[in-house]
XYZ file of C-alpha atoms in Angstrom:
758
model
C 19.268 -20.453 100.808
C 16.142 -18.455 101.664
C 16.326 -14.658 101.758
C 15.714 -14.818 105.503
C 19.016 -16.537 106.141
C 20.921 -15.004 103.255
C 20.442 -11.624 104.889
C 22.097 -12.909 108.053
C 25.202 -14.334 106.305
C 28.349 -12.288 107.154
C 30.944 -11.316 104.533
C 33.424 -13.748 106.078
C 31.603 -17.104 106.237
C 31.148 -18.749 109.610
C 33.468 -16.683 111.850
C 31.694 -18.202 114.855
C 33.612 -21.424 114.219
C 36.853 -19.681 115.194
C 35.659 -19.444 118.791
C 35.384 -23.228 119.107
C 38.060 -25.693 120.214
C 38.951 -28.651 118.035
C 36.416 -31.060 119.522
C 33.605 -28.511 119.543
C 34.244 -27.563 115.931
C 34.246 -31.203 114.859
C 30.867 -31.664 116.559
C 29.436 -28.604 114.794
C 30.748 -29.473 111.340
C 29.791 -33.189 111.331
C 26.428 -32.415 109.772
C 25.539 -35.546 107.840
C 24.533 -38.916 109.233
C 24.119 -39.985 112.869
C 26.409 -38.222 115.343
C 26.835 -38.781 119.079
C 28.526 -35.935 120.948
C 29.795 -37.126 124.332
C 29.953 -33.808 126.138
C 31.670 -34.035 129.507
C 30.785 -31.708 132.366
C 31.800 -28.106 131.682
C 32.929 -28.753 128.087
C 30.633 -26.265 126.341
C 27.698 -28.517 125.416
C 25.203 -25.670 124.990
C 27.588 -23.730 122.753
C 28.008 -26.786 120.527
C 24.255 -27.381 120.288
C 23.331 -23.825 119.425
C 26.255 -23.313 117.060
C 25.456 -26.554 115.249
C 21.822 -25.552 114.903
C 22.793 -22.138 113.544
C 25.434 -23.674 111.268
C 22.820 -25.924 109.637
C 20.823 -22.823 108.783
C 23.789 -20.687 107.747
C 25.207 -23.339 105.412
C 21.872 -23.936 103.698
C 21.649 -27.602 104.774
C 18.340 -26.562 106.277
C 16.410 -24.249 103.988
C 13.799 -23.251 106.565
C 13.496 -23.642 110.337
C 10.642 -26.127 109.950
C 13.035 -28.681 108.473
C 14.950 -28.981 111.721
C 13.724 -30.680 114.903
C 15.532 -29.781 118.133
C 14.427 -31.508 121.325
C 15.298 -30.488 124.891
C 14.213 -31.601 128.357
C 13.171 -28.237 129.789
C 11.418 -25.140 128.507
C 14.288 -23.076 129.888
C 16.807 -24.959 127.733
C 14.567 -24.542 124.680
C 14.277 -20.770 125.217
C 18.007 -20.429 125.749
C 18.774 -22.354 122.566
C 16.317 -20.293 120.530
C 17.723 -17.001 121.856
C 21.328 -18.017 121.195
C 20.636 -19.127 117.644
C 18.691 -15.951 116.930
C 21.699 -13.966 118.188
C 24.044 -16.031 116.019
C 21.893 -15.298 112.980
C 21.625 -11.650 114.035
C 17.849 -11.897 113.890
C 15.477 -10.957 116.734
C 13.566 -14.212 116.229
C 12.745 -16.851 113.640
C 9.264 -18.230 113.107
C 8.427 -21.833 112.425
C 10.838 -23.507 114.848
C 10.256 -27.133 115.792
C 12.259 -26.571 118.948
C 10.975 -27.545 122.380
C 10.635 -30.258 124.991
C 9.653 -33.832 124.135
C 6.142 -33.193 125.405
C 5.759 -29.852 123.628
C 6.736 -31.365 120.271
C 4.620 -34.467 120.886
C 1.470 -32.482 121.667
C 2.030 -30.377 118.548
C 2.120 -33.551 116.438
C -0.856 -35.030 118.260
C -3.013 -31.925 117.701
C -2.569 -32.457 113.958
C -3.575 -36.129 114.022
C -5.809 -36.756 117.067
C -8.393 -39.026 115.405
C -5.806 -41.778 114.893
C -5.692 -42.346 118.673
C -9.383 -41.744 119.387
C -9.197 -38.065 120.367
C -10.481 -34.756 118.990
C -8.155 -31.828 118.285
C -9.384 -29.886 121.340
C -8.360 -32.633 123.778
C -7.302 -31.541 127.257
C -4.148 -32.534 129.130
C -4.852 -33.492 132.736
C -2.653 -32.304 135.580
C -1.669 -34.597 138.455
C -4.639 -33.707 140.655
C -7.090 -34.486 137.861
C -5.285 -37.760 137.150
C -5.536 -38.838 140.801
C -9.215 -37.913 140.884
C -9.857 -39.960 137.761
C -7.973 -42.979 139.118
C -10.031 -42.783 142.309
C -13.195 -42.901 140.213
C -11.879 -45.961 138.400
C -11.052 -47.697 141.692
C -14.489 -46.930 143.060
C -16.284 -48.156 139.944
C -14.209 -51.339 139.960
C -14.856 -51.936 143.694
C -11.175 -51.679 144.644
C -10.490 -50.543 148.226
C -8.558 -47.287 147.830
C -7.338 -47.403 151.414
C -5.553 -50.654 150.678
C -4.630 -49.841 147.080
C -3.979 -46.058 146.908
C -4.783 -44.130 143.754
C -1.370 -42.454 143.633
C 0.360 -45.825 143.781
C -1.672 -47.066 140.826
C -1.014 -43.857 138.908
C 2.742 -44.341 139.434
C 2.432 -47.820 137.902
C 0.646 -46.358 134.874
C 3.347 -43.694 134.498
C 6.149 -46.278 134.569
C 4.429 -48.285 131.852
C 3.917 -45.201 129.710
C 7.568 -44.187 130.146
C 8.392 -47.570 128.622
C 6.001 -47.092 125.715
C 3.577 -49.767 126.909
C -0.133 -49.538 126.122
C -2.435 -51.838 128.149
C -2.257 -54.459 125.388
C 1.547 -54.549 125.595
C 1.890 -55.037 129.360
C 2.791 -58.650 129.981
C 1.214 -60.730 132.710
C 4.558 -60.933 134.491
C 4.721 -57.146 134.765
C 1.252 -56.712 136.197
C 2.466 -57.056 139.791
C 0.208 -57.669 142.765
C -1.638 -54.333 142.870
C -5.299 -55.034 143.615
C -4.459 -58.737 143.419
C -3.122 -58.537 139.881
C -5.774 -56.213 138.418
C -3.440 -53.330 137.509
C -3.553 -53.972 133.737
C -7.351 -54.194 133.818
C -7.466 -50.874 135.687
C -4.940 -49.345 133.251
C -7.214 -50.255 130.349
C -10.239 -48.750 132.137
C -8.239 -45.566 132.851
C -7.224 -45.174 129.188
C -10.787 -45.767 128.008
C -12.080 -43.188 130.461
C -9.510 -40.655 129.205
C -10.720 -41.114 125.625
C -14.330 -40.686 126.718
C -13.324 -37.379 128.341
C -11.337 -36.391 125.217
C -8.299 -36.063 127.467
C -4.839 -37.460 127.996
C -2.099 -37.161 130.597
C 1.540 -36.192 129.968
C 2.616 -39.806 129.575
C 0.024 -40.228 126.824
C 1.560 -37.525 124.652
C 4.543 -39.664 123.650
C 2.617 -42.925 123.960
C -0.034 -41.689 121.500
C 2.711 -40.433 119.177
C 4.184 -43.939 119.125
C 0.779 -45.418 118.347
C 0.243 -42.805 115.640
C 3.598 -43.454 113.946
C 3.228 -47.226 114.129
C -0.388 -47.372 112.906
C -0.281 -44.538 110.350
C 2.878 -44.991 108.223
C 1.926 -42.136 105.908
C 1.932 -39.728 108.860
C 5.390 -40.919 109.909
C 6.586 -40.608 106.304
C 5.387 -36.986 106.257
C 7.540 -36.180 109.294
C 10.456 -38.030 107.728
C 10.206 -35.665 104.766
C 9.728 -32.654 107.005
C 12.612 -33.148 109.453
C 15.879 -33.233 107.501
C 17.956 -32.865 110.687
C 17.265 -33.808 114.315
C 19.146 -32.501 117.373
C 18.653 -33.950 120.864
C 19.928 -32.465 124.122
C 20.675 -34.492 127.299
C 20.245 -37.781 125.442
C 21.442 -39.761 128.474
C 18.235 -38.768 130.291
C 15.798 -40.218 127.739
C 13.378 -42.925 128.811
C 12.277 -45.829 126.621
C 9.271 -44.014 125.116
C 11.390 -40.992 124.190
C 14.036 -43.281 122.722
C 11.505 -45.144 120.567
C 9.960 -41.854 119.419
C 13.329 -40.477 118.331
C 14.294 -43.689 116.547
C 11.084 -43.654 114.516
C 11.548 -40.019 113.485
C 15.230 -40.487 112.637
C 14.685 -43.344 110.176
C 14.066 -40.892 107.339
C 17.205 -38.879 106.640
C 19.143 -40.438 109.557
C 20.696 -37.037 110.240
C 20.345 -37.244 114.013
C 22.768 -35.646 116.429
C 22.433 -36.590 120.102
C 24.386 -34.633 122.698
C 24.789 -36.066 126.182
C 27.052 -37.500 128.823
C 26.718 -41.114 129.872
C 28.651 -40.240 133.040
C 25.877 -37.839 134.091
C 22.904 -40.168 133.686
C 21.433 -39.876 137.192
C 17.678 -40.087 136.700
C 17.100 -43.841 136.455
C 14.597 -43.585 139.312
C 12.264 -41.580 137.065
C 12.627 -43.722 133.967
C 15.851 -42.517 132.315
C 17.677 -45.361 130.579
C 21.452 -44.938 130.304
C 21.497 -47.829 127.819
C 19.966 -45.515 125.200
C 23.203 -43.559 124.867
C 25.456 -46.588 125.333
C 23.983 -48.401 122.318
C 23.791 -45.393 119.992
C 26.347 -46.886 117.594
C 24.333 -50.115 117.416
C 21.107 -48.239 116.719
C 22.728 -46.069 114.059
C 25.458 -48.016 112.248
C 28.276 -45.857 110.966
C 27.613 -43.177 113.590
C 30.356 -40.715 114.423
C 31.231 -40.397 118.112
C 32.865 -37.093 119.068
C 34.153 -36.569 122.605
C 34.240 -33.157 124.235
C 36.850 -33.539 126.983
C 38.348 -30.075 127.424
C 36.749 -28.639 130.538
C 36.331 -24.882 131.071
C 34.997 -25.047 134.613
C 37.091 -26.984 137.121
C 40.720 -27.212 138.194
C 42.964 -30.014 137.028
C 42.867 -31.859 140.341
C 39.069 -31.802 140.531
C 38.845 -33.201 137.015
C 41.478 -35.860 137.696
C 39.662 -36.964 140.854
C 36.299 -37.077 139.076
C 37.747 -39.009 136.140
C 39.462 -41.474 138.474
C 36.232 -42.100 140.333
C 33.963 -42.585 137.307
C 36.488 -44.907 135.670
C 35.258 -47.595 138.111
C 31.968 -47.766 136.182
C 31.751 -50.507 133.580
C 28.672 -49.166 131.769
C 30.210 -46.153 130.040
C 31.677 -45.178 126.686
C 34.721 -43.554 128.257
C 36.336 -40.130 128.183
C 38.784 -38.196 130.339
C 38.254 -34.539 131.201
C 41.219 -32.166 131.106
C 41.860 -28.457 131.336
C 44.477 -25.937 130.310
C 43.719 -24.054 133.517
C 45.376 -24.286 136.923
C 46.010 -27.605 138.610
C 44.405 -26.150 141.731
C 44.447 -27.470 145.268
C 43.803 -31.042 146.322
C 40.337 -32.159 147.256
C 39.958 -32.110 151.023
C 38.672 -35.223 152.794
C 37.436 -34.771 156.352
C 36.267 -37.382 158.831
C 34.067 -36.321 161.767
C 32.288 -37.931 164.682
C 28.689 -37.427 163.616
C 26.327 -35.347 161.522
C 26.218 -32.544 164.060
C 30.014 -32.241 164.022
C 29.922 -32.338 160.232
C 27.485 -29.412 160.087
C 29.557 -27.511 162.645
C 32.703 -28.100 160.583
C 31.117 -26.820 157.359
C 29.771 -23.733 159.124
C 33.178 -22.950 160.604
C 34.841 -23.447 157.218
C 32.515 -20.939 155.584
C 33.077 -18.457 158.413
C 36.834 -18.880 157.962
C 36.446 -18.213 154.233
C 34.553 -15.023 155.050
C 37.291 -13.950 157.443
C 39.935 -14.434 154.737
C 37.912 -12.709 152.038
C 35.675 -9.826 153.057
C 34.143 -9.782 149.566
C 33.327 -13.483 149.540
C 30.224 -14.238 147.467
C 28.191 -16.784 149.425
C 26.229 -17.548 146.252
C 29.346 -19.348 145.030
C 29.242 -21.886 147.885
C 27.087 -25.001 147.748
C 26.426 -27.945 150.056
C 25.289 -30.913 147.977
C 23.632 -33.748 149.895
C 22.459 -37.191 148.824
C 19.067 -36.994 150.542
C 16.843 -34.131 151.587
C 16.879 -35.366 155.193
C 20.548 -34.315 155.464
C 19.714 -30.629 155.187
C 18.301 -30.254 158.716
C 21.567 -30.256 160.631
C 23.087 -27.729 158.241
C 20.016 -25.500 158.411
C 19.996 -25.470 162.210
C 23.737 -24.839 162.413
C 23.549 -21.952 159.926
C 20.649 -20.394 161.831
C 22.742 -20.560 164.998
C 25.659 -18.893 163.204
C 23.459 -16.327 161.487
C 24.764 -17.609 158.153
C 22.260 -16.908 155.351
C 21.259 -19.907 153.283
C 18.604 -21.239 150.948
C 17.364 -24.738 150.283
C 16.946 -25.279 146.539
C 14.555 -27.824 145.078
C 12.221 -27.930 148.036
C 11.133 -26.158 151.213
C 13.303 -25.901 154.272
C 13.256 -28.923 156.513
C 10.621 -27.781 158.996
C 8.485 -26.357 156.180
C 8.070 -29.721 154.446
C 4.554 -31.109 154.446
C 5.318 -34.342 156.259
C 7.366 -32.528 158.928
C 4.605 -29.985 159.511
C 2.150 -32.874 159.886
C 4.383 -34.648 162.399
C 4.870 -31.385 164.288
C 1.110 -30.887 164.396
C 0.624 -34.231 166.175
C 3.223 -33.271 168.791
C 1.783 -29.775 169.193
C -1.657 -31.199 169.980
C -0.099 -33.532 172.567
C 1.708 -30.582 174.143
C -1.200 -28.154 173.843
C -4.701 -29.672 173.354
C -6.122 -26.228 172.538
C -3.919 -25.810 169.444
C -6.759 -25.697 166.908
C -4.543 -25.055 163.895
C -2.467 -28.138 164.609
C -5.490 -30.343 165.305
C -7.271 -29.115 162.194
C -4.215 -30.038 160.116
C -4.095 -33.690 161.171
C -7.544 -34.726 162.335
C -8.204 -36.191 158.893
C -4.598 -37.061 157.996
C -4.318 -39.891 157.320
C -7.869 -40.162 156.040
C -10.344 -41.038 158.783
C -13.499 -40.815 156.706
C -14.391 -37.295 157.848
C -16.434 -35.628 155.120
C -17.148 -31.914 154.630
C -20.426 -32.129 156.531
C -18.649 -33.556 159.588
C -15.915 -30.946 159.467
C -18.392 -28.076 159.122
C -20.342 -29.366 162.140
C -17.139 -29.447 164.188
C -16.254 -25.873 163.239
C -19.783 -24.580 163.959
C -19.826 -26.236 167.375
C -16.427 -24.770 168.290
C -17.406 -21.258 167.170
C -20.842 -21.370 168.811
C -19.410 -22.383 172.163
C -16.209 -20.327 171.770
C -14.287 -23.452 172.671
C -11.249 -25.217 171.213
C -11.833 -27.651 168.380
C -10.728 -30.639 170.452
C -13.290 -29.802 173.137
C -15.986 -29.487 170.476
C -15.028 -32.942 169.247
C -15.268 -34.337 172.800
C -18.777 -33.011 173.130
C -19.942 -34.251 169.737
C -18.635 -37.801 170.114
C -20.950 -38.119 173.128
C -24.049 -37.223 171.057
C -25.822 -38.608 168.006
C -25.204 -35.574 165.795
C -22.276 -37.236 164.041
C -22.551 -40.222 161.753
C -21.538 -43.418 163.601
C -18.409 -43.903 161.475
C -17.236 -40.325 162.039
C -18.084 -40.487 165.755
C -16.088 -43.701 166.087
C -13.074 -42.315 164.175
C -12.938 -39.073 166.178
C -13.466 -40.894 169.457
C -10.541 -43.195 168.692
C -8.368 -40.204 167.775
C -9.154 -38.423 171.058
C -8.388 -41.564 173.046
C -5.082 -41.864 171.169
C -4.155 -38.288 172.079
C -5.114 -38.866 175.729
C -2.902 -41.973 175.815
C 0.035 -40.245 174.081
C -0.291 -37.253 176.405
C -0.105 -39.567 179.430
C 3.139 -41.040 178.060
C 4.976 -37.690 177.925
C 6.377 -37.995 181.460
C 7.435 -41.635 181.157
C 8.499 -42.109 177.539
C 11.527 -40.465 175.881
C 10.153 -37.912 173.447
C 11.903 -39.363 170.341
C 10.354 -42.736 171.141
C 6.997 -41.079 171.731
C 7.186 -39.409 168.325
C 7.826 -42.772 166.666
C 4.867 -44.281 168.531
C 2.581 -41.417 167.493
C 3.566 -41.593 163.825
C 3.139 -45.355 163.868
C -0.129 -45.640 165.822
C -1.768 -42.727 164.017
C -1.248 -44.505 160.699
C 0.788 -41.589 159.350
C 3.946 -43.620 158.681
C 1.904 -46.401 157.098
C 0.223 -43.851 154.843
C 3.566 -42.937 153.275
C 4.751 -46.547 153.219
C 1.702 -47.401 151.089
C 2.240 -44.388 148.854
C 4.142 -45.528 145.738
C 4.896 -42.041 144.411
C 8.493 -40.987 143.792
C 8.335 -38.565 146.726
C 7.244 -41.115 149.343
C 10.666 -42.654 150.179
C 12.117 -39.184 150.711
C 9.240 -38.227 152.991
C 9.837 -41.343 155.086
C 13.543 -40.464 155.368
C 12.586 -36.953 156.467
C 10.321 -38.363 159.175
C 13.206 -40.495 160.471
C 15.409 -37.406 160.547
C 12.620 -35.582 162.380
C 12.752 -38.226 165.121
C 16.546 -37.852 165.198
C 16.169 -34.107 165.728
C 14.020 -34.673 168.802
C 16.847 -36.583 170.458
C 18.970 -33.434 170.567
C 16.612 -31.730 173.031
C 15.916 -32.367 176.677
C 12.163 -32.601 176.313
C 9.268 -32.149 173.917
C 8.532 -28.597 175.016
C 12.124 -27.541 174.342
C 12.016 -29.036 170.878
C 8.734 -27.351 169.934
C 10.050 -24.000 171.168
C 13.206 -24.472 169.097
C 11.177 -25.205 165.959
C 9.070 -22.108 166.518
C 12.217 -19.983 166.642
C 13.582 -21.654 163.515
C 10.344 -21.006 161.632
C 10.532 -17.341 162.590
C 13.990 -16.960 161.055
C 14.087 -14.002 158.691
C 13.848 -14.648 154.978
C 17.166 -14.246 153.208
C 15.641 -13.258 149.876
C 17.840 -10.833 147.976
C 20.937 -11.588 150.061
C 24.034 -13.526 149.220
C 23.287 -16.999 150.526
C 24.888 -20.407 150.772
C 23.016 -22.942 148.651
C 21.922 -26.285 150.144
C 20.533 -28.767 147.660
C 20.500 -32.410 146.657
C 23.002 -33.772 144.177
C 20.183 -34.514 141.737
C 19.032 -30.897 141.800
C 22.586 -29.613 141.258
C 23.027 -31.070 137.782
C 23.812 -28.291 135.306
C 24.943 -25.828 137.995
C 28.405 -24.735 139.091
C 29.957 -23.089 142.165
C 33.419 -21.994 143.250
C 33.320 -24.155 146.393
C 31.364 -27.355 146.869
C 30.935 -29.261 150.137
C 29.975 -32.922 149.727
C 28.901 -34.298 153.133
C 27.687 -37.748 154.088
C 30.011 -39.929 152.000
C 29.231 -43.095 153.934
C 28.107 -46.563 152.929
C 24.337 -46.837 153.002
C 23.893 -43.091 152.703
C 26.058 -42.595 149.610
C 25.906 -44.908 147.781
C 22.322 -45.098 148.931
C 21.426 -48.517 150.296
C 17.945 -48.489 148.809
C 19.395 -47.929 145.323
C 21.769 -50.865 145.834
C 19.036 -53.141 147.145
C 16.583 -52.342 144.351
C 18.825 -52.268 141.285
C 22.151 -53.861 142.258
C 25.155 -53.013 140.104
C 23.236 -50.607 137.866
C 22.136 -48.756 140.994
C 25.718 -48.570 142.242
C 26.906 -47.194 138.916
C 24.203 -44.535 138.935
C 25.208 -43.572 142.480
C 28.815 -43.268 141.261
C 27.656 -41.047 138.402
C 25.894 -38.929 141.001
C 29.190 -38.567 142.879
C 30.854 -37.572 139.600
C 28.191 -34.910 139.059
C 28.804 -33.563 142.565
C 32.554 -33.296 142.044
C 32.254 -31.584 138.686
C 29.951 -28.848 140.033
C 33.024 -27.231 141.642
C 35.270 -24.720 139.940
C 37.990 -24.298 142.562
C 37.493 -26.265 145.759
C 35.887 -29.538 146.860
C 35.499 -30.597 150.494
C 34.253 -34.154 151.087
C 33.236 -35.279 154.559
C 31.927 -38.365 156.291
C 30.901 -39.179 159.839
C 31.881 -42.103 162.025
C 28.319 -42.242 163.352
C 24.868 -41.414 162.054
C 21.698 -41.316 164.033
C 19.380 -43.572 162.062
C 15.820 -44.517 162.969
C 16.232 -42.765 166.299
C 19.365 -44.667 167.366
C 23.057 -44.359 166.726
C 24.840 -46.576 164.237
C 28.501 -46.784 163.329
C 29.136 -45.610 159.776
C 31.749 -46.771 157.293
C 33.265 -44.342 154.769
C 31.816 -44.667 151.302
C 33.552 -46.925 148.809
C 33.725 -43.789 146.660
C 36.272 -42.399 149.108
C 38.560 -45.337 148.339
C 38.062 -44.815 144.614
C 39.302 -41.224 144.594
C 42.912 -41.064 143.295
C 44.956 -40.541 146.463
C 47.421 -38.168 144.774
C 44.614 -35.621 144.348
C 43.153 -35.888 147.865
C 44.352 -34.336 151.124
C 43.150 -36.283 154.170
C 42.358 -34.324 157.296
C 41.227 -35.182 160.802
C 39.331 -33.274 163.440
C 41.973 -33.384 166.173
C 39.702 -31.764 168.746
C 37.083 -34.490 168.546
C 37.815 -37.085 165.945
C 41.538 -37.330 166.310
C 43.518 -40.106 164.687
C 40.449 -42.248 164.185
C 39.378 -39.953 161.328
C 42.579 -40.677 159.492
C 42.198 -44.334 160.310
C 38.734 -44.323 158.766
C 39.898 -42.136 155.896
C 39.135 -44.730 153.287
C 42.680 -44.967 151.907
C 43.355 -48.194 153.803
C 46.399 -46.703 155.465
C 46.792 -46.835 159.231
C 50.351 -45.591 159.313
C 49.383 -41.934 159.561
C 47.267 -42.507 162.671
C 48.437 -40.411 165.558
C 46.747 -39.851 168.870
C 46.419 -36.395 170.352
C 46.136 -36.130 174.145
C 42.761 -34.463 173.717
C 41.242 -37.440 171.936
C 40.594 -39.657 174.925
C 39.372 -36.696 176.972
C 36.955 -35.684 174.223
C 35.679 -39.221 173.872
C 35.175 -39.574 177.587
C 33.279 -36.313 177.767
C 30.961 -37.450 174.991
C 30.411 -40.762 176.722
C 29.307 -38.967 179.897
C 26.534 -37.157 177.989
C 24.981 -40.331 176.691
C 26.680 -40.475 173.304
C 27.003 -43.976 171.885
C 30.759 -43.803 171.541
C 32.780 -46.209 173.588
C 35.838 -44.825 175.316
C 38.892 -44.821 173.067
C 42.214 -44.340 174.805
C 45.555 -43.831 173.080
C 46.453 -47.421 173.953
C 43.224 -48.609 172.372
C 43.923 -46.708 169.129
C 47.376 -48.259 168.963
C 45.852 -51.711 169.448
C 43.473 -51.125 166.552
C 46.177 -49.627 164.359
C 48.387 -52.617 164.867
C 45.691 -54.858 163.409
C 45.474 -56.846 166.655
C 41.906 -58.064 166.064
C 41.702 -61.515 164.562
C 39.027 -63.910 163.445
C 37.429 -65.598 166.453
C 38.207 -62.811 168.975
C 35.454 -62.037 171.459
C 34.553 -58.334 171.502
C 31.992 -55.916 172.921
C 30.065 -53.187 171.047
C 28.068 -50.632 173.021
C 24.988 -50.990 170.805
C 25.122 -54.631 169.698
C 26.652 -56.188 172.816
C 29.004 -59.207 172.855
C 30.023 -61.105 169.764
C 32.756 -63.000 167.922
C 34.725 -61.680 164.946
C 33.839 -63.615 161.794
C 36.287 -61.853 159.485
C 38.623 -58.849 159.365
C 38.809 -56.446 156.394
C 41.321 -53.775 157.388
C 39.551 -51.488 159.853
C 36.193 -53.120 159.111
C 35.078 -56.126 161.112
C 32.328 -58.619 160.372
C 31.052 -59.676 163.785
C 28.516 -62.325 164.734
C 26.825 -60.765 167.772
C 25.184 -62.990 170.341
C 21.850 -61.188 170.149
C 22.001 -58.786 167.201
C 23.210 -61.241 164.561
C 25.944 -60.503 162.020
C 26.937 -56.851 161.619
C 29.716 -54.960 159.852
C 31.326 -52.387 162.170
C 34.417 -50.244 162.402
C 37.174 -51.656 164.593
C 37.429 -48.576 166.815
C 33.875 -49.079 168.046
C 34.533 -52.397 169.749
C 36.759 -53.429 172.637
C 38.024 -56.864 173.627
C 35.330 -58.617 175.639
C 37.527 -58.818 178.736
C 37.906 -54.998 178.720
C 34.182 -54.239 178.478
C 32.487 -52.538 181.385
């Protein structure tokens, strides 16, 4: 052992092992050969990683830090691991670590051997903006219409190929797709050649070039085989194909590779993560040891039992069951509500009740975890009304998001033509071919005449000072605004907003954008239209948004956290609210449509992650209705509700509004608990009078539904879809062939016998 580490060795060898449980200690002491540590949520994964790394040094298996490669996914995780090991060794720091993210290690290797991939050692790494600019140049030089084939969409294709370790020569004809009529591979090759000419690469190239280097230069790979005696990998379930291939090549030397991860928390398939990497570890490394960390130090027994029961429905997993020596805790609460607004109101009232019970309640220990960013709006608006401090993690607040500010700008110009800031924001969004010279002329004209920008545009489109293309584009935009403004008095404002977003080309712009963010932006725009429907007119909505935007910053205060389930991975809270557990929303319909069973299993893993973020309390909720695409639709509780072990779940109903129907829709396929409160029918009737989509449900009607009176062939009426005939009955869910709307799946309580309609 080197003097550096000998000095750190305590008199009693390895006392740090005494602090580990049986599974953790086994994972630390299994030093030789391939090892897979299946570390369940809250089982002390980081402690195992850092202790194992330190133990390799303390035992002399690694004689110097440079003989050990430790790979993480984030710089934060790398820093934390380095600090913990330094503390374990009782040293302030240790030089020579090969510890960092995949990209950090890859660029370090590439700097040493750049010529093998056609680069020089001072190569630059392009950021996203530079990549997009370069792709645009390629499209222009290859005479590809960027309006029809956006640069960002092509860049996303390149990134997916690089995540899979594919150079242009390795992309098959079948994978080329229809981008630019099948020219994507040709453009990929041109992009890579241009990067080499610039002595540059992008982040995807770092691993891709490493793979090329290792495969084409066996002596270089052999050098790293000799160098790295031991390899540690964190979050192995999140590796993509390129990362997997890179690790396999490096591990073929000593084969002392230890991968730590959790197949049940693989939730990043949409950005290239391949859960199969961890599932086939034993095939890739014959004789591998698999050690399961199942003792959880975070959550109560009931939370763990519910999470384990849910994830057990996945077929693609290695299997483990979390347990704890801590308290059993209270049952998970399951709440059914009428709609998203009622759901947000319920959560707000629950938090206020918690504050009333505990004056020292730490709001930082409360989280609302949603499936999509669009769900945050109703919670934000409700919390502002209550004066409840909150923060949105992983992105701006709803009305601060770029696409929402753009949509607001269109409506502001309709409402107030003199709103220069709003018009300036969207006059060239989407692109209308207005160059800098045109924009500067517009600004000069407005300033010279001390007139609004829109009036300056009106004057200029009547002259020859603008280029014909710019004059035509601005003239069309002004005519659009005049037409939209004339529709304000005759068209419902939510419908008007949809028309504006559609006719302006703004929606189409995001539909053509193939970046990972685009689907979320489109969902946010749909939620934006939904928000309009809650106000009497456009002016009222715009005034409301202005007040929301003026809400005081809560920085430095205790705040409730609102975030997506994806962003919550690795975090923990005392109380977790999980809203929106409905089919189509969660599991997400797009994930099911695009990837089928694998998509469903990833959605289930996402639910598992949400449950295991909670230490003490979980509250799951779903709504009977969601406003989607500007109109109401009946919602069915998520299949995940059914999959929760009933002995660990307490069903509740909102007796003031939702009544017995909530229990009926509770997902446990039991109607026997349904009871009707006298206030139910009154509440339903009141909602019907205000234009809500709910049909009237009387106590007699609930009893009819509960008795299972609907049968195949019955004629029924649905307020949205009209008349139809029941094709099949699945408990409280009916498949109905509607006369005009086609076949739909609806909840029984939202239809009435045809002879009772009207």
